[in-house]
Short mmCIF file of C-alpha atoms and ligand atoms in Angstrom, two decimals:
data_model
loop_
_atom_site.label_atom_id
_atom_site.label_comp_id
_atom_site.label_asym_id
_atom_site.label_seq_id
_atom_site.Cartn_x
_atom_site.Cartn_y
_atom_site.Cartn_z
CA MET A 1 107.00 80.36 117.80
CA ARG A 2 103.54 79.38 116.62
CA GLN A 3 102.93 77.40 113.46
CA LEU A 4 101.71 79.62 110.62
CA PRO A 5 99.74 78.58 107.55
CA LEU A 6 101.38 78.60 104.12
CA PHE A 7 101.67 82.12 102.67
CA PRO A 8 101.06 83.96 105.96
CA VAL A 9 99.50 87.37 105.37
CA THR A 10 101.08 90.28 107.18
CA VAL A 11 101.62 94.03 107.00
CA VAL A 12 104.89 95.93 106.72
CA GLY A 13 104.02 98.17 109.65
CA SER A 14 101.86 101.26 109.59
CA LEU A 15 98.14 101.54 108.90
CA PRO A 16 96.24 104.79 108.27
CA ARG A 17 95.64 106.73 111.48
CA PRO A 18 92.15 108.07 112.27
CA PRO A 19 91.74 111.88 111.95
CA SER A 20 90.98 112.13 115.68
CA LEU A 21 94.38 110.60 116.46
CA LEU A 22 96.22 112.95 114.08
CA GLU A 23 94.53 115.87 115.76
CA ALA A 24 95.42 114.54 119.20
CA MET A 25 99.07 114.12 118.12
CA THR A 26 99.20 117.74 116.96
CA LEU A 27 97.63 119.01 120.18
CA ALA A 28 99.99 116.89 122.30
CA ARG A 29 103.00 118.24 120.40
CA GLN A 30 101.81 121.77 121.13
CA GLY A 31 101.42 120.89 124.81
CA ARG A 32 97.65 121.28 124.63
CA LEU A 33 96.73 117.66 125.37
CA ALA A 34 97.77 115.65 128.42
CA PRO A 35 99.86 112.50 127.78
CA ALA A 36 97.12 110.34 129.31
CA GLU A 37 94.56 111.70 126.85
CA LEU A 38 96.88 111.09 123.92
CA GLU A 39 97.46 107.55 125.19
CA ALA A 40 93.69 106.95 125.28
CA CYS A 41 93.45 108.04 121.62
CA VAL A 42 96.38 105.81 120.65
CA GLN A 43 94.84 102.89 122.54
CA SER A 44 91.56 103.10 120.66
CA ALA A 45 93.33 103.60 117.33
CA VAL A 46 95.49 100.50 117.94
CA GLU A 47 92.39 98.53 118.87
CA ALA A 48 90.71 99.57 115.62
CA ALA A 49 93.87 98.80 113.60
CA ILE A 50 94.09 95.31 115.08
CA ARG A 51 90.36 94.57 114.61
CA LEU A 52 90.68 95.71 111.00
CA GLN A 53 93.59 93.34 110.36
CA GLU A 54 91.78 90.45 112.03
CA GLU A 55 88.64 91.08 110.02
CA CYS A 56 90.63 91.29 106.79
CA GLY A 57 92.39 87.97 107.46
CA VAL A 58 95.88 89.18 108.40
CA ASP A 59 97.73 86.31 110.11
CA VAL A 60 100.60 88.25 111.69
CA VAL A 61 99.33 91.64 112.83
CA SER A 62 101.02 94.90 113.85
CA ASP A 63 99.73 97.73 116.02
CA GLY A 64 99.58 99.84 112.86
CA GLU A 65 102.30 102.07 114.36
CA GLN A 66 99.45 104.24 115.57
CA GLY A 67 101.44 105.69 118.46
CA ARG A 68 104.39 106.79 116.32
CA PRO A 69 104.59 110.03 114.37
CA ASP A 70 106.53 108.08 111.75
CA PHE A 71 108.50 104.87 111.43
CA TYR A 72 111.68 106.04 113.14
CA SER A 73 111.75 109.54 114.66
CA PHE A 74 109.93 108.20 117.75
CA ILE A 75 113.31 107.04 119.03
CA ALA A 76 113.96 110.66 120.07
CA GLN A 77 111.21 110.23 122.67
CA ARG A 78 112.74 107.06 124.08
CA VAL A 79 116.49 107.60 123.91
CA ASP A 80 118.47 110.42 125.53
CA GLY A 81 121.07 111.94 123.24
CA VAL A 82 118.75 112.03 120.22
CA GLU A 83 117.00 115.25 119.28
CA LEU A 84 114.52 116.02 116.56
CA LEU A 85 115.77 118.76 114.28
CA SER A 86 113.75 120.44 111.59
CA LEU A 87 115.25 120.35 108.12
CA LYS A 88 115.76 124.07 108.47
CA ASP A 89 117.94 123.51 111.56
CA LEU A 90 119.66 120.60 109.91
CA ALA A 91 120.45 122.57 106.76
CA ARG A 92 122.74 124.75 108.85
CA HIS A 93 124.88 121.74 109.69
CA VAL A 94 124.99 119.53 106.61
CA GLU A 95 128.19 119.46 104.62
CA ASP A 96 126.67 120.16 101.24
CA ARG A 97 123.97 122.69 101.96
CA PRO A 98 123.23 123.73 98.34
CA LEU A 99 122.65 120.07 97.36
CA PHE A 100 120.53 119.52 100.44
CA GLU A 101 118.32 122.50 99.70
CA ARG A 102 118.02 121.66 96.02
CA LEU A 103 116.86 118.12 96.84
CA LEU A 104 114.37 119.40 99.37
CA ALA A 105 113.00 121.75 96.75
CA ASP A 106 112.77 118.86 94.27
CA LEU A 107 110.93 116.82 96.85
CA ASP A 108 108.59 119.71 97.51
CA ILE A 109 109.17 119.52 101.25
CA PRO A 110 108.87 122.73 103.24
CA LEU A 111 111.93 123.05 105.44
CA SER A 112 109.97 123.37 108.66
CA SER A 113 107.51 120.49 108.25
CA VAL A 114 109.78 117.50 108.75
CA ARG A 115 111.94 116.76 111.76
CA LEU A 116 114.69 114.17 111.79
CA PRO A 117 116.37 112.47 114.76
CA VAL A 118 119.96 113.56 115.16
CA VAL A 119 122.49 112.37 117.74
CA VAL A 120 123.65 115.29 119.88
CA ALA A 121 125.02 113.43 122.93
CA SER A 122 125.81 109.89 124.12
CA LEU A 123 122.85 107.54 123.67
CA ARG A 124 121.09 106.42 126.81
CA ARG A 125 117.92 104.37 126.76
CA ARG A 126 115.26 106.22 128.73
CA ASP A 127 112.46 103.88 127.80
CA SER A 128 112.08 100.75 125.75
CA LEU A 129 111.60 101.49 122.04
CA ALA A 130 108.63 99.22 121.44
CA MET A 131 107.85 97.07 124.48
CA ARG A 132 104.86 99.10 125.48
CA GLU A 133 103.53 98.91 121.93
CA LEU A 134 103.92 95.14 121.99
CA GLN A 135 102.23 94.77 125.36
CA ARG A 136 99.35 97.01 124.33
CA ALA A 137 98.84 94.96 121.17
CA GLN A 138 99.08 91.68 123.09
CA ARG A 139 96.17 92.75 125.28
CA LEU A 140 94.09 93.26 122.13
CA THR A 141 94.80 90.17 120.05
CA ASP A 142 95.76 86.51 120.24
CA ARG A 143 97.41 86.58 116.83
CA PRO A 144 101.18 86.61 116.38
CA ILE A 145 102.51 90.17 116.42
CA LYS A 146 105.12 91.83 114.23
CA VAL A 147 107.00 94.82 115.63
CA ALA A 148 108.99 97.06 113.31
CA LEU A 149 112.09 98.88 114.55
CA PRO A 150 114.30 101.36 112.75
CA GLY A 151 117.28 99.39 111.46
CA PRO A 152 120.79 99.91 112.78
CA TYR A 153 122.12 101.32 109.52
CA LEU A 154 119.30 103.86 109.31
CA LEU A 155 119.85 104.94 112.90
CA THR A 156 123.60 105.10 112.59
CA CYS A 157 123.83 106.87 109.28
CA SER A 158 120.86 109.20 109.29
CA ALA A 159 121.31 110.35 112.86
CA TRP A 160 125.05 111.09 112.72
CA VAL A 161 125.65 114.63 111.55
CA GLN A 162 129.29 115.55 111.98
CA ALA A 163 128.83 119.06 113.33
CA LEU A 164 126.44 117.86 116.03
CA SER A 165 127.31 114.23 116.73
CA SER A 166 131.10 114.11 116.64
CA VAL A 167 131.50 115.45 120.19
CA SER A 168 130.07 112.17 121.52
CA TYR A 169 130.88 109.90 118.60
CA PRO A 170 133.92 110.67 116.43
CA ASP A 171 132.50 108.64 113.55
CA GLN A 172 129.63 106.41 112.51
CA GLU A 173 131.44 103.25 113.61
CA ALA A 174 131.52 104.61 117.16
CA LEU A 175 127.83 105.50 117.08
CA GLY A 176 127.11 102.11 115.51
CA ARG A 177 128.43 100.35 118.62
CA ASP A 178 125.85 102.08 120.85
CA VAL A 179 123.07 101.65 118.30
CA VAL A 180 123.81 97.91 118.18
CA SER A 181 123.63 97.67 121.99
CA LEU A 182 120.39 99.64 122.05
CA LEU A 183 118.75 97.41 119.45
CA ARG A 184 120.10 94.16 120.92
CA ARG A 185 118.52 94.97 124.25
CA GLU A 186 115.26 95.73 122.49
CA VAL A 187 115.26 92.51 120.46
CA GLU A 188 116.00 90.52 123.60
CA ASP A 189 113.14 92.16 125.52
CA LEU A 190 110.67 91.80 122.65
CA GLY A 191 111.57 88.14 122.13
CA GLU A 192 111.22 87.32 125.83
CA ALA A 193 107.86 89.09 125.94
CA GLY A 194 106.52 86.89 123.15
CA CYS A 195 106.94 89.00 120.04
CA GLU A 196 107.03 86.61 117.08
CA PHE A 197 108.47 88.83 114.37
CA VAL A 198 110.89 91.74 114.70
CA GLN A 199 111.38 93.67 111.48
CA PHE A 200 114.13 96.21 110.91
CA ASP A 201 113.28 99.03 108.53
CA GLU A 202 116.25 99.94 106.36
CA PRO A 203 114.94 102.17 103.56
CA MET A 204 118.34 103.80 103.19
CA LEU A 205 119.81 100.59 101.80
CA ALA A 206 117.78 101.17 98.64
CA ASP A 207 119.15 104.65 98.52
CA VAL A 208 122.73 103.45 98.84
CA ALA A 209 122.25 100.77 96.23
CA PHE A 210 120.20 102.57 93.63
CA SER A 211 121.13 106.21 93.53
CA GLU A 212 124.18 107.66 91.87
CA PRO A 213 126.30 109.93 94.05
CA GLU A 214 125.30 112.98 92.00
CA GLU A 215 121.60 112.30 92.23
CA ARG A 216 121.13 111.00 95.70
CA GLY A 217 117.51 110.23 95.89
CA ASN A 218 116.26 111.55 99.16
CA MET A 219 116.68 113.96 101.95
CA LEU A 220 118.11 111.51 104.44
CA ARG A 221 120.93 110.72 102.12
CA ALA A 222 121.33 114.34 101.15
CA ALA A 223 122.10 115.20 104.74
CA LEU A 224 124.71 112.50 104.70
CA SER A 225 126.83 113.24 101.73
CA ARG A 226 129.98 112.05 103.40
CA ARG A 227 130.46 108.50 102.24
CA VAL A 228 129.73 107.54 98.71
CA ASP A 229 131.23 104.10 98.27
CA PRO A 230 128.13 101.89 98.11
CA ASP A 231 130.01 98.63 98.70
CA ARG A 232 131.61 99.97 101.84
CA GLU A 233 128.26 101.28 103.05
CA LEU A 234 126.51 97.98 102.38
CA ALA A 235 129.27 96.01 104.12
CA PHE A 236 128.85 98.33 107.11
CA ALA A 237 125.08 97.70 107.06
CA VAL A 238 125.65 93.92 107.01
CA ASP A 239 128.04 94.13 109.94
CA LEU A 240 125.65 96.28 112.00
CA ILE A 241 122.59 94.10 111.45
CA ASN A 242 124.52 90.90 112.16
CA ARG A 243 125.80 92.30 115.43
CA VAL A 244 122.22 93.22 116.39
CA VAL A 245 120.63 89.83 115.72
CA GLU A 246 123.45 87.47 116.65
CA GLY A 247 122.31 84.86 119.17
CA PHE A 248 118.59 85.64 118.92
CA GLU A 249 117.61 82.79 116.61
CA PRO A 250 114.96 81.31 116.50
CA LEU A 251 113.11 84.65 116.79
CA ARG A 252 111.86 85.54 113.31
CA THR A 253 113.76 88.62 112.19
CA GLY A 254 113.02 90.62 109.07
CA LEU A 255 114.63 93.37 107.06
CA HIS A 256 112.42 95.75 105.10
CA VAL A 257 113.90 97.71 102.23
CA CYS A 258 111.90 99.99 100.00
CA ARG A 259 112.53 102.68 97.49
CA GLY A 260 109.92 105.31 98.21
CA HIS A 261 109.89 106.07 101.89
CA CYS A 262 110.11 109.83 101.60
CA ALA A 263 108.31 110.30 98.35
CA ALA A 264 104.57 110.35 97.93
CA GLN A 265 104.77 110.72 94.17
CA ASP A 266 106.10 107.88 92.10
CA ARG A 267 108.28 110.13 89.98
CA ILE A 268 110.75 110.75 92.78
CA ARG A 269 110.87 107.20 93.99
CA LEU A 270 114.12 105.38 93.45
CA ARG A 271 114.34 102.86 90.66
CA GLY A 272 116.33 99.70 90.50
CA SER A 273 116.30 96.00 91.06
CA TYR A 274 117.19 94.32 94.32
CA HIS A 275 119.83 92.22 92.55
CA ARG A 276 122.52 94.65 93.62
CA LEU A 277 121.61 93.99 97.24
CA LEU A 278 121.24 90.20 97.08
CA PRO A 279 124.89 89.34 97.84
CA TYR A 280 124.65 91.54 100.94
CA PHE A 281 121.28 90.09 101.98
CA GLY A 282 122.89 86.66 101.70
CA GLN A 283 125.48 87.68 104.30
CA MET A 284 122.87 89.00 106.74
CA LYS A 285 121.77 86.63 109.50
CA ILE A 286 118.22 87.78 108.91
CA ARG A 287 115.41 85.29 108.40
CA GLN A 288 113.09 87.27 106.13
CA PHE A 289 113.58 90.00 103.52
CA VAL A 290 110.47 92.13 103.18
CA LEU A 291 110.64 93.61 99.69
CA GLU A 292 108.44 95.55 97.30
CA TYR A 293 107.48 93.86 94.08
CA ALA A 294 104.10 95.47 93.34
CA SER A 295 105.09 99.02 92.54
CA GLU A 296 108.25 98.22 90.63
CA GLN A 297 108.18 97.58 86.87
CA GLU A 298 111.19 95.32 86.78
CA ASP A 299 110.46 92.34 88.96
CA ASN A 300 112.78 89.46 88.33
CA LEU A 301 111.45 87.47 91.25
CA GLU A 302 113.42 84.42 90.21
CA ALA A 303 116.66 86.16 91.19
CA LEU A 304 115.62 85.77 94.84
CA ALA A 305 116.50 82.07 94.50
CA ARG A 306 120.11 83.20 94.88
CA LEU A 307 119.51 83.81 98.57
CA PRO A 308 120.46 81.00 100.98
CA ASP A 309 117.57 78.55 101.19
CA ASP A 310 116.84 79.12 104.87
CA ARG A 311 115.73 82.69 104.17
CA GLU A 312 112.14 83.81 103.65
CA ILE A 313 110.69 86.51 101.45
CA GLY A 314 108.00 88.92 102.58
CA LEU A 315 106.65 89.41 99.09
CA GLY A 316 105.27 92.87 98.42
CA VAL A 317 102.34 92.28 96.10
CA LEU A 318 100.21 95.37 96.74
CA ASN A 319 101.05 99.02 96.23
CA PRO A 320 99.97 100.76 99.45
CA ARG A 321 100.06 104.15 97.73
CA THR A 322 97.34 103.58 95.14
CA ALA A 323 93.57 103.46 95.24
CA GLU A 324 93.39 100.92 92.40
CA MET A 325 92.97 97.39 93.61
CA GLU A 326 95.42 94.74 92.46
CA PRO A 327 93.46 91.82 90.96
CA VAL A 328 93.66 88.75 93.17
CA GLU A 329 94.78 86.76 90.10
CA THR A 330 97.85 89.02 89.76
CA VAL A 331 98.78 88.46 93.39
CA ILE A 332 98.34 84.71 92.95
CA SER A 333 100.37 84.48 89.77
CA LYS A 334 103.21 86.54 91.20
CA THR A 335 103.27 84.38 94.31
CA ARG A 336 103.23 81.20 92.23
CA ARG A 337 106.21 82.45 90.25
CA LEU A 338 108.19 82.99 93.42
CA ALA A 339 106.99 79.68 94.86
CA ARG A 340 108.36 77.91 91.76
CA ALA A 341 111.73 79.60 92.34
CA ILE A 342 112.14 79.20 96.11
CA GLY A 343 109.34 76.89 97.31
CA PRO A 344 106.01 77.84 98.90
CA GLU A 345 107.12 77.48 102.54
CA ARG A 346 109.38 80.51 102.43
CA ILE A 347 106.85 83.12 101.30
CA PHE A 348 104.87 85.66 103.33
CA LEU A 349 102.45 88.02 101.59
CA ASN A 350 102.42 91.73 102.41
CA PRO A 351 101.98 95.16 100.87
CA ASP A 352 105.10 96.86 99.49
CA CYS A 353 105.39 99.18 102.47
CA GLY A 354 103.38 100.69 105.30
CA PHE A 355 100.09 102.43 104.53
CA GLU A 356 101.13 105.51 106.47
CA ALA A 357 104.84 105.56 107.24
CA PHE A 358 104.52 109.26 108.10
CA ALA A 359 101.47 110.39 110.06
CA HIS A 360 101.51 113.74 108.28
CA ARG A 361 101.63 112.08 104.88
CA PRO A 362 98.96 109.40 104.50
CA VAL A 363 99.23 107.40 101.30
CA ASN A 364 95.93 105.56 101.62
CA THR A 365 92.64 105.53 103.51
CA THR A 366 91.51 103.02 106.11
CA THR A 367 88.91 101.68 103.66
CA GLY A 368 91.50 101.43 100.90
CA ALA A 369 93.97 99.64 103.15
CA ALA A 370 91.29 97.19 104.31
CA ALA A 371 90.24 96.41 100.75
CA LYS A 372 93.85 95.72 99.80
CA LEU A 373 94.44 93.48 102.81
CA ARG A 374 91.32 91.48 101.88
CA VAL A 375 92.82 90.88 98.43
CA LEU A 376 95.92 89.47 100.12
CA ALA A 377 93.90 87.18 102.37
CA LEU A 378 91.79 85.95 99.47
CA ALA A 379 94.90 85.22 97.40
CA ALA A 380 96.47 83.39 100.35
CA ALA A 381 93.34 81.28 100.88
CA ARG A 382 93.24 80.23 97.22
CA LEU A 383 96.95 79.51 97.12
CA ARG A 384 96.72 77.39 100.28
CA ARG A 385 93.89 75.35 98.80
CA SER A 386 95.69 74.70 95.57
CA PHE A 387 98.99 73.84 97.27
CA ALA A 388 97.17 71.50 99.68
CA GLU A 389 95.62 69.66 96.74
CA SER A 390 98.81 69.36 94.72
ZN1 ZN B 1 108.80 100.74 103.15
#
């Protein structure tokens, strides 16, 4: 593990994809572009994404998730037993179809435009989830690389749909066992290959913690209206993640939670403070919690001091969904506040979320993302200077 400067600057995962890549992805999906041609497009997009991060001063870079259609459905391409179903197909199988359709209408999502991974048979790894992404990125940069993977709770709970999954897995606990094995193998491979930061994306934890049963905030959850006891769900999430990461210290592991993964507009984003999750975070054997503190009104950063003192915070200080630029002074003062509460050595700086978690739903432009990342790097440089002097 290489030594990093104070306040390392990183990204949460995705960066905007170039229009040529989006077009190539569409053509490939329709069978009108050969895999090798798609790969060439991905390769040049990853190269551009990495150059952009280097130029903007990002210390721990990602491949911008350029090769993925979104942050988690790509597992259907790499694991047998997982199929992508459109929401229209899925609606036929969910337990509470009226609720599901009402939420989709609220979210303004056409039933046919989104496809979710669903377990339809026993899982079998056909290909590594992210090794090729790591190796491609390693050929393009000397900087430490972060790889994001869908978290075990997301995979277990969003992909298990009783009508389709119960033939192979009677319940989520049974599926969880195979998901844990799948992810453990991946973490082991990534660590051995020199990956320096593996982040698990668990947006559904926000959903479990913040939404009331009668107003479940997003479509993933809507499809999953079976279990509504948040404490039981969160305990299950802790157990799954701990089984995935056990024995892999000192690899830096991270857990990213955010409240707006499916929603472009702020009005349908979940609201709520992370306090509810802190006791569960404290039980997770995860090194870093990558959280959003830019786009949320309530931001009692000091509460993070309740976490065990060997844990880091990936502090979200930029809203990836807006064109307005956060003033560097705001980023600095927020970071200072957290540094007073938990010490400067435990803080990474990052945006609240990816810049393009879904390829079909960009939330920013490449220029906008670059400008925001430069703000982060500038804030980090000033903070480092002042902490070195003090
Ligand atoms: Zn996010």
